[in-house]
PDB file of C-alpha atoms in Angstrom:
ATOM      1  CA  UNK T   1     163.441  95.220 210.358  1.00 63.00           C
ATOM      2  CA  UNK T   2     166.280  95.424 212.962  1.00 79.00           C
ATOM      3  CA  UNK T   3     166.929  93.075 215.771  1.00 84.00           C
ATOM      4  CA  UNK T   4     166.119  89.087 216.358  1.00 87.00           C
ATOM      5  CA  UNK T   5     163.402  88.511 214.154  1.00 85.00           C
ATOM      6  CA  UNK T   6     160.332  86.364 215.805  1.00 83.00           C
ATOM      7  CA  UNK T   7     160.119  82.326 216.402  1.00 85.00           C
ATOM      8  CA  UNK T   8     158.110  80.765 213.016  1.00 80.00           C
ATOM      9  CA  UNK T   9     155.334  79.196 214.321  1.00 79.00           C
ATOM     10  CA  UNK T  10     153.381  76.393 212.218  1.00 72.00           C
ATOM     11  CA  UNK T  11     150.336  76.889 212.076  1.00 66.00           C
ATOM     12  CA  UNK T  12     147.150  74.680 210.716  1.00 64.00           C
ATOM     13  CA  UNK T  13     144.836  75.571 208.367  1.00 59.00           C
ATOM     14  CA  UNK T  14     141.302  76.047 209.451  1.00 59.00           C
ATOM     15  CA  UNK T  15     140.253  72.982 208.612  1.00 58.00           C
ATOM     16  CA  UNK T  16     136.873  71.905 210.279  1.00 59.00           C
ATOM     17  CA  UNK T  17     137.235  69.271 212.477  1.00 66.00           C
ATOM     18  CA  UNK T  18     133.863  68.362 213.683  1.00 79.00           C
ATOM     19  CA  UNK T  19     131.297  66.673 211.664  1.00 82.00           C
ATOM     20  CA  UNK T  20     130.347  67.627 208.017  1.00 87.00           C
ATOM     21  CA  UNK T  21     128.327  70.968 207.626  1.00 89.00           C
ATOM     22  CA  UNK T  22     124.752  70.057 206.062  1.00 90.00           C
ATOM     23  CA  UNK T  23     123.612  71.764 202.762  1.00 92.00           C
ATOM     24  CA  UNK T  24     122.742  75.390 203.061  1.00 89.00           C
ATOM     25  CA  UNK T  25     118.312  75.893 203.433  1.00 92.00           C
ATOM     26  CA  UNK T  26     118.096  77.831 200.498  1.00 94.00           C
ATOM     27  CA  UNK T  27     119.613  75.023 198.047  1.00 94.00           C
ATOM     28  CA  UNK T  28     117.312  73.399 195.572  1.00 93.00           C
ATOM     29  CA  UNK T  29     116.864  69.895 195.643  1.00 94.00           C
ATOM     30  CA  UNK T  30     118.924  68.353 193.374  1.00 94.00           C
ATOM     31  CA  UNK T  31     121.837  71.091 194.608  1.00 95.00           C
ATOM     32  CA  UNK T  32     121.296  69.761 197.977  1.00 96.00           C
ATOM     33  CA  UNK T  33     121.389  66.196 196.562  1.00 95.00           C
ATOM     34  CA  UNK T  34     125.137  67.055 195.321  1.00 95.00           C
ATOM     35  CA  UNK T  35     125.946  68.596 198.636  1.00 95.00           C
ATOM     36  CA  UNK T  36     124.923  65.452 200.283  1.00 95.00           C
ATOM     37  CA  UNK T  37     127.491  63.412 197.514  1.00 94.00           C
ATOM     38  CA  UNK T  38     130.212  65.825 197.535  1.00 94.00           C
ATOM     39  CA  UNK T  39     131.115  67.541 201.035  1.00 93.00           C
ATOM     40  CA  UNK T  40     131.994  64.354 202.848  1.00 92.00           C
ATOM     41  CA  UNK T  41     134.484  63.784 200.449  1.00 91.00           C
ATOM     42  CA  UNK T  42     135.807  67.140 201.032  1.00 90.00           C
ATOM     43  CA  UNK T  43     135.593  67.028 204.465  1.00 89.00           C
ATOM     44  CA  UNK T  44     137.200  63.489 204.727  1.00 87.00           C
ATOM     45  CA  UNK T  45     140.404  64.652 202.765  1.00 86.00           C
ATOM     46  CA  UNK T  46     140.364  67.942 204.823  1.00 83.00           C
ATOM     47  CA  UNK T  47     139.604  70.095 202.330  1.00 84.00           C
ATOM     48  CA  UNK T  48     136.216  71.466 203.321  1.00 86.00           C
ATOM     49  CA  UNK T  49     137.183  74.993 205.649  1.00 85.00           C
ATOM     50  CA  UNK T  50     134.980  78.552 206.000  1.00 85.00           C
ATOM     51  CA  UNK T  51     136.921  80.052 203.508  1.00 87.00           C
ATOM     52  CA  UNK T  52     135.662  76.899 200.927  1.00 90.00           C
ATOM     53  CA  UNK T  53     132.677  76.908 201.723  1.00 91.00           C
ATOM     54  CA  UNK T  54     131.092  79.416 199.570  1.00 93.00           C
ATOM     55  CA  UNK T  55     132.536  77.643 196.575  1.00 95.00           C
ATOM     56  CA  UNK T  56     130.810  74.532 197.554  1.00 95.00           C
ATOM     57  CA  UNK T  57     127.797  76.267 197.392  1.00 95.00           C
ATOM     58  CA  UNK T  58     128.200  78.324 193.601  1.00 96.00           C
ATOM     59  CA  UNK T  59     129.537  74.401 192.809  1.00 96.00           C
ATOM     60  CA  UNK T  60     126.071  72.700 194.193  1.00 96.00           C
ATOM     61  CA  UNK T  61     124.058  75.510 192.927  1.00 96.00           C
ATOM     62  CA  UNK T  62     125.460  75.145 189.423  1.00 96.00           C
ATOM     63  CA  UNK T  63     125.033  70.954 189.016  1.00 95.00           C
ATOM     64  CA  UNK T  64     121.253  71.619 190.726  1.00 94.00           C
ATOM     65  CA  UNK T  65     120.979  73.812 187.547  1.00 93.00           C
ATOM     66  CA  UNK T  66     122.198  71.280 184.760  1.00 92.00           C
ATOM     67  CA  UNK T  67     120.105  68.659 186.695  1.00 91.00           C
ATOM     68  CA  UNK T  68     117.215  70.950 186.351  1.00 88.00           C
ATOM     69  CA  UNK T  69     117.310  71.904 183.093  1.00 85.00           C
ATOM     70  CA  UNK T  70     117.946  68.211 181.698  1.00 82.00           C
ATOM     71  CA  UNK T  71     114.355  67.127 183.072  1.00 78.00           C
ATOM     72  CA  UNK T  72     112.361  66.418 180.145  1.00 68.00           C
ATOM     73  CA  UNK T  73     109.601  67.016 182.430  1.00 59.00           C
ATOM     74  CA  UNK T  74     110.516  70.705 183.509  1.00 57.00           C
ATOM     75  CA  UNK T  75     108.478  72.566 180.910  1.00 49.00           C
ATOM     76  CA  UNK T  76     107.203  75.645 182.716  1.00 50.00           C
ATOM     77  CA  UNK T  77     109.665  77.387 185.122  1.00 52.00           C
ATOM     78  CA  UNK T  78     109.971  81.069 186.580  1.00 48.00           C
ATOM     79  CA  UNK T  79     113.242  81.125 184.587  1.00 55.00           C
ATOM     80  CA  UNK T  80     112.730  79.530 181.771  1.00 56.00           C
ATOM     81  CA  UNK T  81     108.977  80.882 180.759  1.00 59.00           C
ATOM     82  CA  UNK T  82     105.939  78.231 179.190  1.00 56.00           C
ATOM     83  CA  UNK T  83     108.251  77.151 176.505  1.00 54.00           C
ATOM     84  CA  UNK T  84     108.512  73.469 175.443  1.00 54.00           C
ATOM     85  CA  UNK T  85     111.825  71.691 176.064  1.00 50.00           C
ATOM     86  CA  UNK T  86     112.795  71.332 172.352  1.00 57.00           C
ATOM     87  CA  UNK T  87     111.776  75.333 171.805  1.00 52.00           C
ATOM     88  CA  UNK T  88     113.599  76.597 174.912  1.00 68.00           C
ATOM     89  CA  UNK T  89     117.107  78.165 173.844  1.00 78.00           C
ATOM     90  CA  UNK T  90     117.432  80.174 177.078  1.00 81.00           C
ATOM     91  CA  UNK T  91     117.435  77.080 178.654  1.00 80.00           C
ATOM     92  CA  UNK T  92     120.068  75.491 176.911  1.00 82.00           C
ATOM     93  CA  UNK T  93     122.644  78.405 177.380  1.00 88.00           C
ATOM     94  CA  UNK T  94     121.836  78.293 181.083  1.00 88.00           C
ATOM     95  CA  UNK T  95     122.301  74.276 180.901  1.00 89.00           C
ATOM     96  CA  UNK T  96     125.742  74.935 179.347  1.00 92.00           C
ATOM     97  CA  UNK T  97     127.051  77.931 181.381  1.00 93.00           C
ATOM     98  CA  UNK T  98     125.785  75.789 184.293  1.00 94.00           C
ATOM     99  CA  UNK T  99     127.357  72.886 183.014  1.00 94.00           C
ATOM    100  CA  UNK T 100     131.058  75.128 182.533  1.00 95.00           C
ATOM    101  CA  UNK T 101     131.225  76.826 185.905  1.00 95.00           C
ATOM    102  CA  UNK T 102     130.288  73.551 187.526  1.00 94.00           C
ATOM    103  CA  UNK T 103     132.947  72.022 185.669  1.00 93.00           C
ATOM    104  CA  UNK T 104     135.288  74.777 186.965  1.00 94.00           C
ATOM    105  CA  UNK T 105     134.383  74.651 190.129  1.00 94.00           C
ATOM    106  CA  UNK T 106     134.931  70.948 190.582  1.00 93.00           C
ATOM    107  CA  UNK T 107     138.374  71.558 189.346  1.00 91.00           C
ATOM    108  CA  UNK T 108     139.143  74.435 191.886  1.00 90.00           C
ATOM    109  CA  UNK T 109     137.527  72.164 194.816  1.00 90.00           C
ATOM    110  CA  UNK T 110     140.051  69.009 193.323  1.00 88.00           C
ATOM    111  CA  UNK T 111     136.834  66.920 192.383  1.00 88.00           C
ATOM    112  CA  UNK T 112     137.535  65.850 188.615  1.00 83.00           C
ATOM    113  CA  UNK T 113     139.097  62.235 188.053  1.00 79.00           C
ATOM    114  CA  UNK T 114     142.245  64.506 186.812  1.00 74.00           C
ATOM    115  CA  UNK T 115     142.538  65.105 190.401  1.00 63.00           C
ATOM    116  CA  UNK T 116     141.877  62.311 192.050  1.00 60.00           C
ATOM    117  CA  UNK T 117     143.961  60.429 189.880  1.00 57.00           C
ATOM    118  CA  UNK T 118     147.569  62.538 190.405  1.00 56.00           C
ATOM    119  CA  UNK T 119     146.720  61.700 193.705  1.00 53.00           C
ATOM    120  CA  UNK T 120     145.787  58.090 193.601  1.00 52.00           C
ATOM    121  CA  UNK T 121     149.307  57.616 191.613  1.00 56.00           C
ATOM    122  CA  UNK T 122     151.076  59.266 194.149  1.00 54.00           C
ATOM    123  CA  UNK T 123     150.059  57.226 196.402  1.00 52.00           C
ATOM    124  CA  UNK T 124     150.828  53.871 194.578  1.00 56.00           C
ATOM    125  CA  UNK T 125     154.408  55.063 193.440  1.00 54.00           C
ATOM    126  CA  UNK T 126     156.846  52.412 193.976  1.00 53.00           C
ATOM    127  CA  UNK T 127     160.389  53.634 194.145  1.00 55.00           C
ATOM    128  CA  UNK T 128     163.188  52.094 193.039  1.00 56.00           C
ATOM    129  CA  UNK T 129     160.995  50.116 189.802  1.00 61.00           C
ATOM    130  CA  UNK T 130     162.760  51.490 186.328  1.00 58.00           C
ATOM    131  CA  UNK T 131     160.286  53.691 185.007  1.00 57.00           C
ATOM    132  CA  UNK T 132     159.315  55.173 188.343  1.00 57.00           C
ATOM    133  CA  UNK T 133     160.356  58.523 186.951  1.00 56.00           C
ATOM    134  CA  UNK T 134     159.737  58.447 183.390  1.00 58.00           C
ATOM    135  CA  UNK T 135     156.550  60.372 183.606  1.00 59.00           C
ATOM    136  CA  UNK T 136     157.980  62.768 186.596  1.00 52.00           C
TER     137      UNK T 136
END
């Protein structure tokens, strides 16, 4: 490209400003439940934006699955057939992909402890003490 090249411009993210979205209709119960826990956290560190939003949902969706499928008291289901809970392996391989891709999701979304605690550290660095770069 030849000539004066354009003025870099900074531009934000699209970060929502307003108030926290509330959980999608079509949620379940207990994945609404975990929308209620989780998005004003992600909102509060800025971190909740359109573009996030749909992996809020598959993260909500998935943890409203585990929760489901871990209630002794969920014996007959449209997905899971009239089987009893300790003669139900379909429902045990959904618990545990559930349980995975929630895991996964949490991580891509920066809600494990792992996370939260690179970040807590950061914050607490002192500089200047002798070991504040050993573990750098």
């Amino acid at each position: 490209m030849k000539g004066r090249k354009p003025k870099l411009t900074v531009v934000e993210g699209n970060v929502m400003p307003n108030r926290c979205p509330g959980p999608t209709a079509w949620l379940s119960d207990s994945a609404k439940a975990e929308w209620r826990r989780v998005a004003p956290l992600l909102h509060e560190r800025k971190l909740l934006a359109p573009d996030t939003m749909a992996t809020l949902e598959s993260y909500c969706v998935a943890v409203g699955i585990v929760r489901d499928c871990s209630q002794p008291e969920v014996v007959e289901s449209s997905l899971f057939g009239s089987q009893t809970v300790g003669q139900s392996p379909a429902r045990m391989k959904t618990m545990f992909a559930a349980m995975r891709e929630a895991r996964l999701l949490a991580a891509e979304l920066g809600l494990t402890p792992h996370r939260r605690g690179a970040k807590a550290q950061e914050e607490g660095k002192k500089d200047g003490e002798w070991d504040s770069d050993l573990l750098a």
